[in-house]
mmCIF file of C-alpha atoms in Angstrom:
data_model
loop_
_atom_site.group_PDB
_atom_site.id
_atom_site.type_symbol
_atom_site.label_atom_id
_atom_site.label_comp_id
_atom_site.label_asym_id
_atom_site.label_seq_id
_atom_site.Cartn_x
_atom_site.Cartn_y
_atom_site.Cartn_z
ATOM 1 C CA MET A 23 0.000 0.000 0.000
ATOM 2 C CA PHE A 24 2.691 2.447 0.912
ATOM 3 C CA ALA A 25 4.958 3.713 -1.823
ATOM 4 C CA GLN A 26 8.312 3.014 -0.210
ATOM 5 C CA ARG A 27 9.724 0.865 -2.994
ATOM 6 C CA GLN A 28 13.248 2.120 -2.450
ATOM 7 C CA LEU A 29 13.429 -0.199 0.545
ATOM 8 C CA ARG A 30 13.137 -3.345 -1.546
ATOM 9 C CA ALA A 31 16.824 -3.355 -2.429
ATOM 10 C CA ALA A 32 17.717 -3.449 1.244
ATOM 11 C CA LEU A 33 15.773 -6.595 2.019
ATOM 12 C CA THR A 34 17.430 -9.931 2.609
ATOM 13 C CA ALA A 35 16.270 -12.922 0.629
ATOM 14 C CA LEU A 36 14.675 -14.799 3.495
ATOM 15 C CA ALA A 37 12.041 -16.870 1.750
ATOM 16 C CA LEU A 38 8.757 -18.031 3.148
ATOM 17 C CA SER A 39 9.077 -21.781 3.111
ATOM 18 C CA GLY A 40 7.043 -24.862 3.729
ATOM 19 C CA LEU A 41 3.780 -23.249 2.651
ATOM 20 C CA ALA A 42 1.552 -25.402 0.494
ATOM 21 C CA LEU A 43 -2.004 -24.592 -0.413
ATOM 22 C CA THR A 44 -4.583 -26.942 -1.821
ATOM 23 C CA ALA A 45 -6.282 -25.354 -4.798
ATOM 24 C CA LEU A 46 -9.942 -24.623 -4.240
ATOM 25 C CA GLN A 47 -12.450 -25.962 -6.737
ATOM 26 C CA GLY A 48 -13.921 -23.904 -9.522
ATOM 27 C CA THR A 49 -12.632 -22.138 -12.630
ATOM 28 C CA ALA A 50 -13.729 -19.109 -14.572
ATOM 29 C CA GLY A 51 -15.932 -19.543 -17.616
ATOM 30 C CA ALA A 52 -14.431 -19.611 -21.092
ATOM 31 C CA ALA A 53 -16.342 -16.543 -22.231
ATOM 32 C CA ASP A 54 -13.961 -14.161 -20.484
ATOM 33 C CA ALA A 55 -10.746 -15.763 -19.255
ATOM 34 C CA PRO A 56 -9.055 -13.976 -16.337
ATOM 35 C CA SER A 57 -6.267 -11.640 -17.304
ATOM 36 C CA THR A 58 -2.589 -12.264 -16.637
ATOM 37 C CA THR A 59 -2.951 -10.025 -13.585
ATOM 38 C CA ALA A 60 -5.165 -12.591 -11.899
ATOM 39 C CA SER A 61 -2.838 -15.436 -12.891
ATOM 40 C CA ALA A 62 0.192 -13.665 -11.495
ATOM 41 C CA THR A 63 -1.720 -13.023 -8.279
ATOM 42 C CA ALA A 64 -2.420 -16.721 -7.848
ATOM 43 C CA GLU A 65 1.254 -17.598 -8.425
ATOM 44 C CA THR A 66 2.789 -15.047 -6.092
ATOM 45 C CA SER A 67 0.188 -14.609 -3.374
ATOM 46 C CA PRO A 68 -1.207 -17.583 -1.454
ATOM 47 C CA VAL A 69 -3.779 -15.409 0.316
ATOM 48 C CA ALA A 70 -4.903 -13.679 -2.890
ATOM 49 C CA SER A 71 -5.214 -17.069 -4.571
ATOM 50 C CA VAL A 72 -7.613 -18.268 -1.882
ATOM 51 C CA GLU A 73 -9.561 -15.008 -2.001
ATOM 52 C CA GLU A 74 -9.937 -15.267 -5.770
ATOM 53 C CA SER A 75 -11.151 -18.877 -5.612
ATOM 54 C CA THR A 76 -13.613 -17.905 -2.892
ATOM 55 C CA ALA A 77 -14.887 -14.989 -4.988
ATOM 56 C CA ARG A 78 -15.574 -17.326 -7.914
ATOM 57 C CA ALA A 79 -17.391 -19.803 -5.662
ATOM 58 C CA LEU A 80 -19.493 -17.050 -4.080
ATOM 59 C CA ALA A 81 -20.365 -15.614 -7.491
ATOM 60 C CA ARG A 82 -21.643 -18.969 -8.717
ATOM 61 C CA SER A 83 -23.715 -19.475 -5.570
ATOM 62 C CA LEU A 84 -25.536 -16.175 -6.135
ATOM 63 C CA ALA A 85 -27.365 -17.611 -9.142
ATOM 64 C CA GLU A 86 -30.000 -18.773 -6.645
ATOM 65 C CA PRO A 87 -32.347 -15.780 -5.981
ATOM 66 C CA ALA A 88 -33.205 -16.517 -2.342
ATOM 67 C CA TRP A 89 -29.561 -16.873 -1.344
ATOM 68 C CA HIS A 90 -28.698 -13.766 -3.380
ATOM 69 C CA ARG A 91 -31.255 -11.785 -1.368
ATOM 70 C CA GLN A 92 -29.781 -13.027 1.908
ATOM 71 C CA VAL A 93 -26.286 -11.938 0.887
ATOM 72 C CA ALA A 94 -27.563 -8.563 -0.322
ATOM 73 C CA LYS A 95 -29.366 -7.894 2.968
ATOM 74 C CA ALA A 96 -26.298 -8.837 5.020
ATOM 75 C CA ALA A 97 -23.901 -6.760 2.898
ATOM 76 C CA LEU A 98 -26.076 -3.672 3.276
ATOM 77 C CA ALA A 99 -26.410 -4.155 7.029
ATOM 78 C CA ASP A 100 -22.698 -4.562 7.813
ATOM 79 C CA GLU A 101 -19.520 -3.087 6.350
ATOM 80 C CA GLU A 102 -17.920 -6.535 6.356
ATOM 81 C CA VAL A 103 -19.858 -9.806 6.495
ATOM 82 C CA ASP A 104 -18.420 -13.023 7.914
ATOM 83 C CA LEU A 105 -18.989 -15.418 5.021
ATOM 84 C CA LEU A 106 -18.736 -18.619 7.026
ATOM 85 C CA ALA A 107 -21.177 -17.336 9.640
ATOM 86 C CA LEU A 108 -23.559 -16.135 6.929
ATOM 87 C CA THR A 109 -23.688 -19.542 5.251
ATOM 88 C CA ALA A 110 -24.236 -21.193 8.635
ATOM 89 C CA ARG A 111 -27.387 -19.096 9.126
ATOM 90 C CA SER A 112 -28.829 -20.062 5.754
ATOM 91 C CA ALA A 113 -30.622 -23.257 4.752
ATOM 92 C CA ALA A 114 -30.374 -22.460 1.041
ATOM 93 C CA ARG A 115 -28.629 -25.208 -0.907
ATOM 94 C CA PRO A 116 -26.047 -22.849 -2.489
ATOM 95 C CA ALA A 117 -25.104 -21.647 1.001
ATOM 96 C CA VAL A 118 -24.698 -25.223 2.238
ATOM 97 C CA ASP A 119 -22.473 -26.084 -0.722
ATOM 98 C CA LEU A 120 -20.473 -22.869 -0.319
ATOM 99 C CA ARG A 121 -19.869 -23.629 3.355
ATOM 100 C CA THR A 122 -17.744 -26.659 2.451
ATOM 101 C CA THR A 123 -15.600 -24.549 0.119
ATOM 102 C CA LEU A 124 -15.277 -21.838 2.757
ATOM 103 C CA ALA A 125 -14.121 -24.282 5.419
ATOM 104 C CA LYS A 126 -11.227 -25.355 3.175
ATOM 105 C CA ALA A 127 -10.489 -21.735 2.308
ATOM 106 C CA GLU A 128 -10.354 -20.694 5.974
ATOM 107 C CA THR A 129 -7.841 -23.455 6.699
ATOM 108 C CA ALA A 130 -5.704 -22.342 3.758
ATOM 109 C CA ILE A 131 -5.823 -18.680 4.852
ATOM 110 C CA ALA A 132 -4.782 -19.539 8.409
ATOM 111 C CA GLU A 133 -1.879 -21.658 7.127
ATOM 112 C CA ALA A 134 -0.775 -18.961 4.680
ATOM 113 C CA LYS A 135 -0.715 -16.346 7.436
ATOM 114 C CA GLY A 136 0.914 -18.617 10.021
ATOM 115 C CA LEU A 137 -1.999 -18.255 12.449
ATOM 116 C CA GLY A 138 -2.750 -21.829 13.426
ATOM 117 C CA THR A 139 -6.259 -23.138 14.004
ATOM 118 C CA ASP A 140 -7.490 -20.768 16.703
ATOM 119 C CA ALA A 141 -7.759 -17.567 14.637
ATOM 120 C CA GLY A 142 -11.419 -18.185 13.758
ATOM 121 C CA SER A 143 -13.092 -17.327 10.473
ATOM 122 C CA LEU A 144 -11.314 -14.584 8.503
ATOM 123 C CA LEU A 145 -12.957 -14.397 5.064
ATOM 124 C CA ARG A 146 -15.311 -11.456 4.645
ATOM 125 C CA VAL A 147 -17.435 -9.964 1.881
ATOM 126 C CA SER A 148 -18.144 -6.257 1.532
ATOM 127 C CA LEU A 149 -20.021 -4.106 -0.955
ATOM 128 C CA ALA A 150 -18.213 -1.645 -3.232
ATOM 129 C CA GLY A 151 -19.572 0.791 -5.799
ATOM 130 C CA LYS A 152 -22.311 3.386 -5.642
ATOM 131 C CA PRO A 153 -24.871 3.196 -2.817
ATOM 132 C CA VAL A 154 -27.875 1.048 -3.648
ATOM 133 C CA SER A 155 -31.104 -0.013 -1.936
ATOM 134 C CA ALA A 156 -31.753 -3.565 -0.774
ATOM 135 C CA SER A 157 -34.450 -4.150 -3.376
ATOM 136 C CA ALA A 158 -32.278 -2.796 -6.190
ATOM 137 C CA LEU A 159 -29.272 -4.826 -5.099
ATOM 138 C CA ALA A 160 -31.351 -8.015 -5.028
ATOM 139 C CA ARG A 161 -32.421 -7.378 -8.646
ATOM 140 C CA ILE A 162 -28.917 -6.679 -9.978
ATOM 141 C CA SER A 163 -26.938 -9.517 -11.532
ATOM 142 C CA PRO A 164 -24.049 -9.639 -9.071
ATOM 143 C CA LEU A 165 -20.339 -9.461 -9.739
ATOM 144 C CA VAL A 166 -17.914 -10.760 -7.122
ATOM 145 C CA ALA A 167 -14.252 -9.698 -7.032
ATOM 146 C CA SER A 168 -11.217 -10.149 -4.839
ATOM 147 C CA ALA A 169 -8.383 -7.688 -4.403
ATOM 148 C CA PRO A 170 -5.337 -8.324 -6.631
ATOM 149 C CA ALA A 171 -2.084 -8.724 -4.722
ATOM 150 C CA ASP A 172 -0.566 -5.759 -6.540
ATOM 151 C CA ASP A 173 -2.082 -2.391 -5.609
ATOM 152 C CA ASP A 174 -0.730 -1.058 -8.908
ATOM 153 C CA ALA A 175 -2.759 -3.532 -10.966
ATOM 154 C CA ASP A 176 -4.674 -1.914 -13.829
ATOM 155 C CA VAL A 177 -7.662 -4.239 -13.600
ATOM 156 C CA VAL A 178 -9.633 -6.128 -11.003
ATOM 157 C CA ILE A 179 -11.133 -9.437 -12.090
ATOM 158 C CA ALA A 180 -14.757 -9.945 -11.086
ATOM 159 C CA TYR A 181 -16.942 -12.987 -11.732
ATOM 160 C CA ASP A 182 -20.634 -13.306 -12.501
ATOM 161 C CA SER A 183 -22.956 -16.103 -11.417
ATOM 162 C CA ALA A 184 -22.272 -18.000 -14.662
ATOM 163 C CA GLY A 185 -18.531 -18.100 -13.928
ATOM 164 C CA ASN A 186 -17.566 -15.524 -16.555
ATOM 165 C CA ALA A 187 -14.717 -13.148 -15.726
ATOM 166 C CA HIS A 188 -15.014 -9.368 -16.186
ATOM 167 C CA GLU A 189 -12.283 -6.735 -16.022
ATOM 168 C CA LEU A 190 -12.990 -3.714 -13.814
ATOM 169 C CA ASN A 191 -10.983 -0.504 -13.687
ATOM 170 C CA ALA A 192 -8.718 -0.716 -10.638
ATOM 171 C CA ASP A 193 -8.323 3.061 -10.430
ATOM 172 C CA LYS A 194 -12.008 3.938 -10.317
ATOM 173 C CA ALA A 195 -14.797 2.566 -8.178
ATOM 174 C CA PRO A 196 -17.332 0.703 -10.335
ATOM 175 C CA GLU A 197 -20.688 2.230 -11.246
ATOM 176 C CA ARG A 198 -22.504 -1.012 -10.424
ATOM 177 C CA PRO A 199 -22.361 -2.671 -6.992
ATOM 178 C CA VAL A 200 -19.655 -5.301 -6.661
ATOM 179 C CA TYR A 201 -19.129 -7.745 -3.821
ATOM 180 C CA VAL A 202 -15.487 -7.869 -2.736
ATOM 181 C CA VAL A 203 -14.068 -10.908 -0.936
ATOM 182 C CA GLY A 204 -11.158 -10.357 1.428
ATOM 183 C CA VAL A 205 -9.649 -11.142 4.825
ATOM 184 C CA ASP A 206 -10.676 -9.444 8.065
ATOM 185 C CA GLY A 207 -7.448 -7.488 8.427
ATOM 186 C CA GLN A 208 -7.851 -6.338 12.017
ATOM 187 C CA LYS A 209 -8.758 -9.813 13.247
ATOM 188 C CA ALA A 210 -5.841 -11.361 11.355
ATOM 189 C CA LEU A 211 -3.492 -8.662 12.645
ATOM 190 C CA ALA A 212 -4.507 -9.192 16.276
ATOM 191 C CA ALA A 213 -3.977 -12.937 15.948
ATOM 192 C CA GLY A 214 -0.724 -12.414 14.062
ATOM 193 C CA LEU A 215 0.790 -10.095 16.643
ATOM 194 C CA GLU A 216 0.047 -12.699 19.294
ATOM 195 C CA VAL A 217 2.057 -15.169 17.199
ATOM 196 C CA ILE A 218 4.940 -12.678 17.034
ATOM 197 C CA ASP A 219 4.758 -11.966 20.769
ATOM 198 C CA ARG A 220 4.860 -15.674 21.636
ATOM 199 C CA GLU A 221 7.809 -16.394 19.337
ATOM 200 C CA LEU A 222 9.844 -13.380 20.461
ATOM 201 C CA ALA A 223 9.099 -14.095 24.128
ATOM 202 C CA ALA A 224 10.236 -17.689 23.638
ATOM 203 C CA GLN A 225 13.515 -16.361 22.224
ATOM 204 C CA GLY A 226 13.945 -13.870 25.067
ATOM 205 C CA LEU A 227 13.239 -10.866 22.825
ATOM 206 C CA GLY A 228 10.048 -9.677 24.454
ATOM 207 C CA THR A 229 7.476 -10.184 27.182
ATOM 208 C CA LEU A 230 4.439 -12.363 26.559
ATOM 209 C CA SER A 231 1.355 -10.383 27.514
ATOM 210 C CA ALA A 232 -2.289 -11.304 27.804
ATOM 211 C CA PRO A 233 -4.022 -12.070 24.472
ATOM 212 C CA GLY A 234 -4.804 -8.894 22.558
ATOM 213 C CA ALA A 235 -2.683 -6.653 24.788
ATOM 214 C CA ASN A 236 0.114 -4.414 23.551
ATOM 215 C CA THR A 237 3.356 -5.693 24.989
ATOM 216 C CA SER A 238 4.956 -2.256 25.172
ATOM 217 C CA ALA A 239 2.165 -1.161 27.510
ATOM 218 C CA ALA A 240 2.312 -4.323 29.592
ATOM 219 C CA GLY A 241 4.150 -4.326 32.867
ATOM 220 C CA SER A 242 7.516 -6.041 33.378
ATOM 221 C CA THR A 243 9.238 -7.497 36.412
ATOM 222 C CA ALA A 244 11.358 -4.356 36.571
ATOM 223 C CA VAL A 245 8.376 -2.040 37.079
ATOM 224 C CA ALA A 246 8.482 -0.285 40.409
ATOM 225 C CA SER A 247 5.430 -0.715 42.623
ATOM 226 C CA THR A 248 4.738 3.011 42.292
ATOM 227 C CA GLY A 249 4.368 3.010 38.477
ATOM 228 C CA PHE A 250 6.476 3.586 35.362
ATOM 229 C CA TRP A 251 7.288 6.183 32.718
ATOM 230 C CA THR A 252 5.993 5.859 29.149
ATOM 231 C CA THR A 253 5.984 7.703 25.843
ATOM 232 C CA ARG A 254 2.408 8.389 24.766
ATOM 233 C CA ILE A 255 1.163 9.324 21.285
ATOM 234 C CA LYS A 256 -0.899 12.498 21.441
ATOM 235 C CA SER A 257 -1.493 12.684 17.687
ATOM 236 C CA ILE A 258 -0.397 10.852 14.547
ATOM 237 C CA ARG A 259 -0.888 11.409 10.830
ATOM 238 C CA VAL A 260 0.148 9.341 7.794
ATOM 239 C CA ALA A 261 0.426 11.035 4.399
ATOM 240 C CA ASP A 262 0.488 8.107 1.992
ATOM 241 C CA LEU A 263 -2.244 5.506 2.262
ATOM 242 C CA LYS A 264 -2.793 4.509 -1.358
ATOM 243 C CA GLU A 265 -6.019 2.649 -0.808
ATOM 244 C CA PRO A 266 -7.733 1.584 -4.055
ATOM 245 C CA TRP A 267 -11.474 0.922 -3.977
ATOM 246 C CA PHE A 268 -10.998 -2.847 -3.741
ATOM 247 C CA LYS A 269 -9.012 -2.648 -0.499
ATOM 248 C CA GLY A 270 -10.397 -2.205 2.978
ATOM 249 C CA ASN A 271 -8.941 -0.108 5.766
ATOM 250 C CA ALA A 272 -5.244 -0.149 6.539
ATOM 251 C CA GLU A 273 -4.027 -2.482 9.285
ATOM 252 C CA ILE A 274 -1.232 -0.516 10.927
ATOM 253 C CA PHE A 275 0.971 -1.650 13.794
ATOM 254 C CA THR A 276 4.279 -0.564 15.268
ATOM 255 C CA LEU A 277 7.341 -2.553 16.268
ATOM 256 C CA VAL A 278 9.116 -0.795 19.143
ATOM 257 C CA THR A 279 12.745 -1.906 19.454
ATOM 258 C CA GLY A 280 15.535 -1.338 21.930
ATOM 259 C CA PHE A 281 17.653 -3.225 24.437
ATOM 260 C CA GLY A 282 15.740 -4.881 27.254
ATOM 261 C CA THR A 283 16.747 -4.795 30.897
ATOM 262 C CA ASP A 284 18.599 -8.093 30.338
ATOM 263 C CA GLY A 285 20.758 -6.527 27.602
ATOM 264 C CA LYS A 286 19.092 -8.454 24.778
ATOM 265 C CA VAL A 287 17.370 -6.813 21.846
ATOM 266 C CA ARG A 288 13.688 -6.368 22.636
ATOM 267 C CA VAL A 289 10.705 -5.978 20.272
ATOM 268 C CA ASP A 290 7.271 -4.880 21.472
ATOM 269 C CA THR A 291 4.205 -4.820 19.219
ATOM 270 C CA VAL A 292 1.646 -2.021 19.331
ATOM 271 C CA THR A 293 -1.585 -2.188 17.340
ATOM 272 C CA MET A 294 -3.066 0.967 15.787
ATOM 273 C CA PRO A 295 -6.568 -0.016 14.611
ATOM 274 C CA TYR A 296 -7.687 3.605 14.329
ATOM 275 C CA LEU A 297 -5.190 4.512 11.568
ATOM 276 C CA ASP A 298 -7.488 4.047 8.577
ATOM 277 C CA ASP A 299 -7.276 7.124 6.349
ATOM 278 C CA GLU A 300 -4.442 9.105 4.827
ATOM 279 C CA ASN A 301 -3.919 12.768 5.639
ATOM 280 C CA THR A 302 -6.133 12.424 8.683
ATOM 281 C CA THR A 303 -4.888 13.365 12.143
ATOM 282 C CA TYR A 304 -5.778 10.934 14.914
ATOM 283 C CA TYR A 305 -5.562 11.646 18.644
ATOM 284 C CA PRO A 306 -5.258 8.218 20.277
ATOM 285 C CA ASN A 307 -3.458 9.061 23.559
ATOM 286 C CA GLN A 308 -1.913 5.619 23.125
ATOM 287 C CA ILE A 309 1.115 4.335 25.025
ATOM 288 C CA LEU A 310 3.897 3.591 22.567
ATOM 289 C CA VAL A 311 6.904 2.810 24.801
ATOM 290 C CA ASN A 312 6.991 1.433 28.335
ATOM 291 C CA TRP A 313 10.403 2.549 29.522
ATOM 292 C CA SER A 314 10.520 0.059 32.374
ATOM 293 C CA ASN A 315 11.107 -2.606 29.704
ATOM 294 C CA TYR A 316 14.326 -1.015 28.397
ATOM 295 C CA LYS A 317 17.908 -0.729 29.584
ATOM 296 C CA TYR A 318 18.808 2.453 27.743
ATOM 297 C CA ASN A 319 16.923 5.714 27.486
ATOM 298 C CA LEU A 320 16.466 5.313 23.719
ATOM 299 C CA ALA A 321 14.184 3.205 21.535
ATOM 300 C CA ASP A 322 13.129 3.083 17.872
ATOM 301 C CA ALA A 323 9.653 2.645 16.410
ATOM 302 C CA VAL A 324 8.866 1.186 12.968
ATOM 303 C CA LEU A 325 5.344 1.584 11.570
ATOM 304 C CA MET A 326 4.270 -1.345 9.406
ATOM 305 C CA GLU A 327 1.111 -2.538 7.715
ATOM 306 C CA ASP A 328 -0.351 -5.953 7.043
ATOM 307 C CA ASP A 329 -1.338 -5.848 3.370
ATOM 308 C CA GLY A 330 -2.854 -9.321 3.309
ATOM 309 C CA ASP A 331 -0.021 -11.778 2.676
ATOM 310 C CA THR A 332 1.840 -11.523 5.954
ATOM 311 C CA ASN A 333 2.850 -14.906 7.369
ATOM 312 C CA TYR A 334 3.308 -13.966 11.006
ATOM 313 C CA SER A 335 5.012 -17.201 12.000
ATOM 314 C CA SER A 336 7.685 -16.725 9.317
ATOM 315 C CA LEU A 337 8.014 -13.044 10.207
ATOM 316 C CA ALA A 338 8.530 -13.788 13.897
ATOM 317 C CA LYS A 339 11.158 -16.436 13.177
ATOM 318 C CA ALA A 340 12.987 -14.113 10.772
ATOM 319 C CA LEU A 341 13.005 -11.284 13.314
ATOM 320 C CA ALA A 342 14.286 -13.567 16.050
ATOM 321 C CA THR A 343 17.017 -15.051 13.837
ATOM 322 C CA ALA A 344 18.320 -11.618 12.830
ATOM 323 C CA LEU A 345 17.990 -9.794 16.137
ATOM 324 C CA LEU A 346 19.533 -12.531 18.276
ATOM 325 C CA THR A 347 22.841 -11.812 16.531
ATOM 326 C CA ILE A 348 22.929 -8.251 17.893
ATOM 327 C CA THR A 349 24.591 -7.955 21.285
ATOM 328 C CA ASP A 350 24.704 -5.203 23.864
ATOM 329 C CA GLN A 351 27.921 -3.230 23.419
ATOM 330 C CA GLY A 352 27.356 -1.080 26.481
ATOM 331 C CA MET A 353 25.750 1.653 24.425
ATOM 332 C CA TYR A 354 22.555 2.140 22.453
ATOM 333 C CA VAL A 355 22.576 1.026 18.809
ATOM 334 C CA PRO A 356 19.704 1.928 16.409
ATOM 335 C CA LEU A 357 17.851 -1.224 15.392
ATOM 336 C CA VAL A 358 15.554 -0.006 12.599
ATOM 337 C CA ASN A 359 17.758 -1.162 9.733
ATOM 338 C CA ALA A 360 18.304 -4.582 11.286
ATOM 339 C CA LEU A 361 14.583 -5.005 11.762
ATOM 340 C CA ILE A 362 13.731 -4.025 8.184
ATOM 341 C CA ASP A 363 16.501 -6.210 6.742
ATOM 342 C CA ALA A 364 15.093 -9.171 8.672
ATOM 343 C CA MET A 365 11.728 -8.995 6.905
ATOM 344 C CA PRO A 366 11.129 -12.135 4.799
ATOM 345 C CA THR A 367 10.899 -11.552 1.060
ATOM 346 C CA SER A 368 7.301 -12.760 1.145
ATOM 347 C CA TRP A 369 6.397 -9.789 3.369
ATOM 348 C CA TRP A 370 6.630 -7.575 0.307
ATOM 349 C CA THR A 371 4.418 -9.620 -2.030
ATOM 350 C CA ASP A 372 1.483 -7.218 -1.902
ATOM 351 C CA ASP A 373 3.338 -3.885 -1.886
ATOM 352 C CA PRO A 374 5.902 -2.519 0.506
ATOM 353 C CA ASP A 375 4.369 -2.602 3.971
ATOM 354 C CA TYR A 376 6.904 -0.240 5.488
ATOM 355 C CA VAL A 377 5.156 2.965 6.553
ATOM 356 C CA ASP A 378 7.807 4.986 8.386
ATOM 357 C CA SER A 379 10.292 4.837 11.226
ATOM 358 C CA PHE A 380 11.127 7.023 14.208
ATOM 359 C CA TYR A 381 14.672 6.817 15.540
ATOM 360 C CA THR A 382 15.972 7.569 19.038
ATOM 361 C CA LEU A 383 12.846 8.213 21.021
ATOM 362 C CA ALA A 384 13.855 9.057 24.600
ATOM 363 C CA ARG A 385 11.837 9.060 27.786
ATOM 364 C CA GLU A 386 12.075 12.859 27.806
ATOM 365 C CA THR A 387 10.911 13.210 24.188
ATOM 366 C CA ALA A 388 7.912 15.528 24.034
ATOM 367 C CA ASP A 389 7.535 17.066 20.612
ATOM 368 C CA SER A 390 6.113 16.712 17.119
ATOM 369 C CA ARG A 391 8.404 14.993 14.666
ATOM 370 C CA ALA A 392 8.338 13.586 11.160
ATOM 371 C CA GLY A 393 9.407 10.015 10.492
ATOM 372 C CA ALA A 394 12.632 9.186 8.693
ATOM 373 C CA SER A 395 10.760 8.717 5.394
ATOM 374 C CA ALA A 396 8.616 11.828 5.917
ATOM 375 C CA ASN A 397 5.478 9.740 5.452
ATOM 376 C CA ALA A 398 4.204 9.938 9.015
ATOM 377 C CA ARG A 399 4.228 12.587 11.706
ATOM 378 C CA MET A 400 3.417 12.113 15.355
ATOM 379 C CA THR A 401 3.384 14.177 18.515
ATOM 380 C CA VAL A 402 4.460 12.383 21.673
ATOM 381 C CA GLU A 403 4.669 13.252 25.362
ATOM 382 C CA ARG A 404 6.029 11.844 28.588
ATOM 383 C CA TYR A 405 3.347 10.058 30.570
ATOM 384 C CA TYR A 406 3.618 8.457 33.988
ATOM 385 C CA VAL A 407 1.470 5.408 34.686
ATOM 386 C CA SER A 408 0.792 5.183 38.389
ATOM 387 C CA ALA A 409 0.173 1.942 40.223
ATOM 388 C CA LEU A 410 -3.304 1.424 41.658
#
């Protein structure tokens, strides 16, 4: 999503390995064969491949009017509809048949993102295009699309209920309503950061917190009984969020790095679910750094985004492998470059997910500053968290 392509040359060639996906059933009709864009997506993006197969299956199922009306009603009621849950609530035969396909797709998505079996259902369908009433939507012959892996793609492939493929302009929202199949990014991100936290904690590079908690805000054994100092985000703004119509909201998180109290490199994850729109200032009052977790009075923060293909298990292992080689030399060493270089090649399948980085944050830092890539700006302050 973020146009930071100059970073690609700096990445190491750590490949995502051991990932095998079973192809889902169904092919596009011969009337309009999918373009090479869709084919390339399937070859380079395991997640996009599953999304595309699911879109084709959903499109075919909508040939049945009653089921079509159920999907239309759900899509108008919610911004994102849980497909597996929707089919479970329907007795229509197309929904029953689709449920089997979805169960296989959910397993493939979880494997591709390194989430295990406890992430829950992730596939969602949303409605794109001009606003439409429920009655009008139920009468329209539906098209179902999935987001191409490349945000710079010229076309988006959508399928009709007969299995025919149609090319839509990727740069302009369609005039007609289109169902878009994708992954629940925030749910996947929350589960993925738990995977990272567990792996890094196991390697001594972080503290395992309660599920869903931000480790940088969690307490450590070094916290005094009276409380601890933190750096808190008063406001934050990101300039470049190149969100095409077929993508949902951005899934932003931050990796805070420094040397822990034991002298080892430490990485804490911080979720930022509110950061959805570009050139919009947010005022989260969110704790970014818990200074009781760090040996030195300096830490770095790297803003990243999950663009769909992130395998969190592979990412965590790559981070641990790279960062365990860095030792405490008795002085603070910036860790941003080491962290970025550790990203597996597969992390960049969709588009560079690097947003920006902030070097040398100190406990006393209380100002507004631009990131190193001038893509983000945030204002931070000192904030003392008192014990109850």
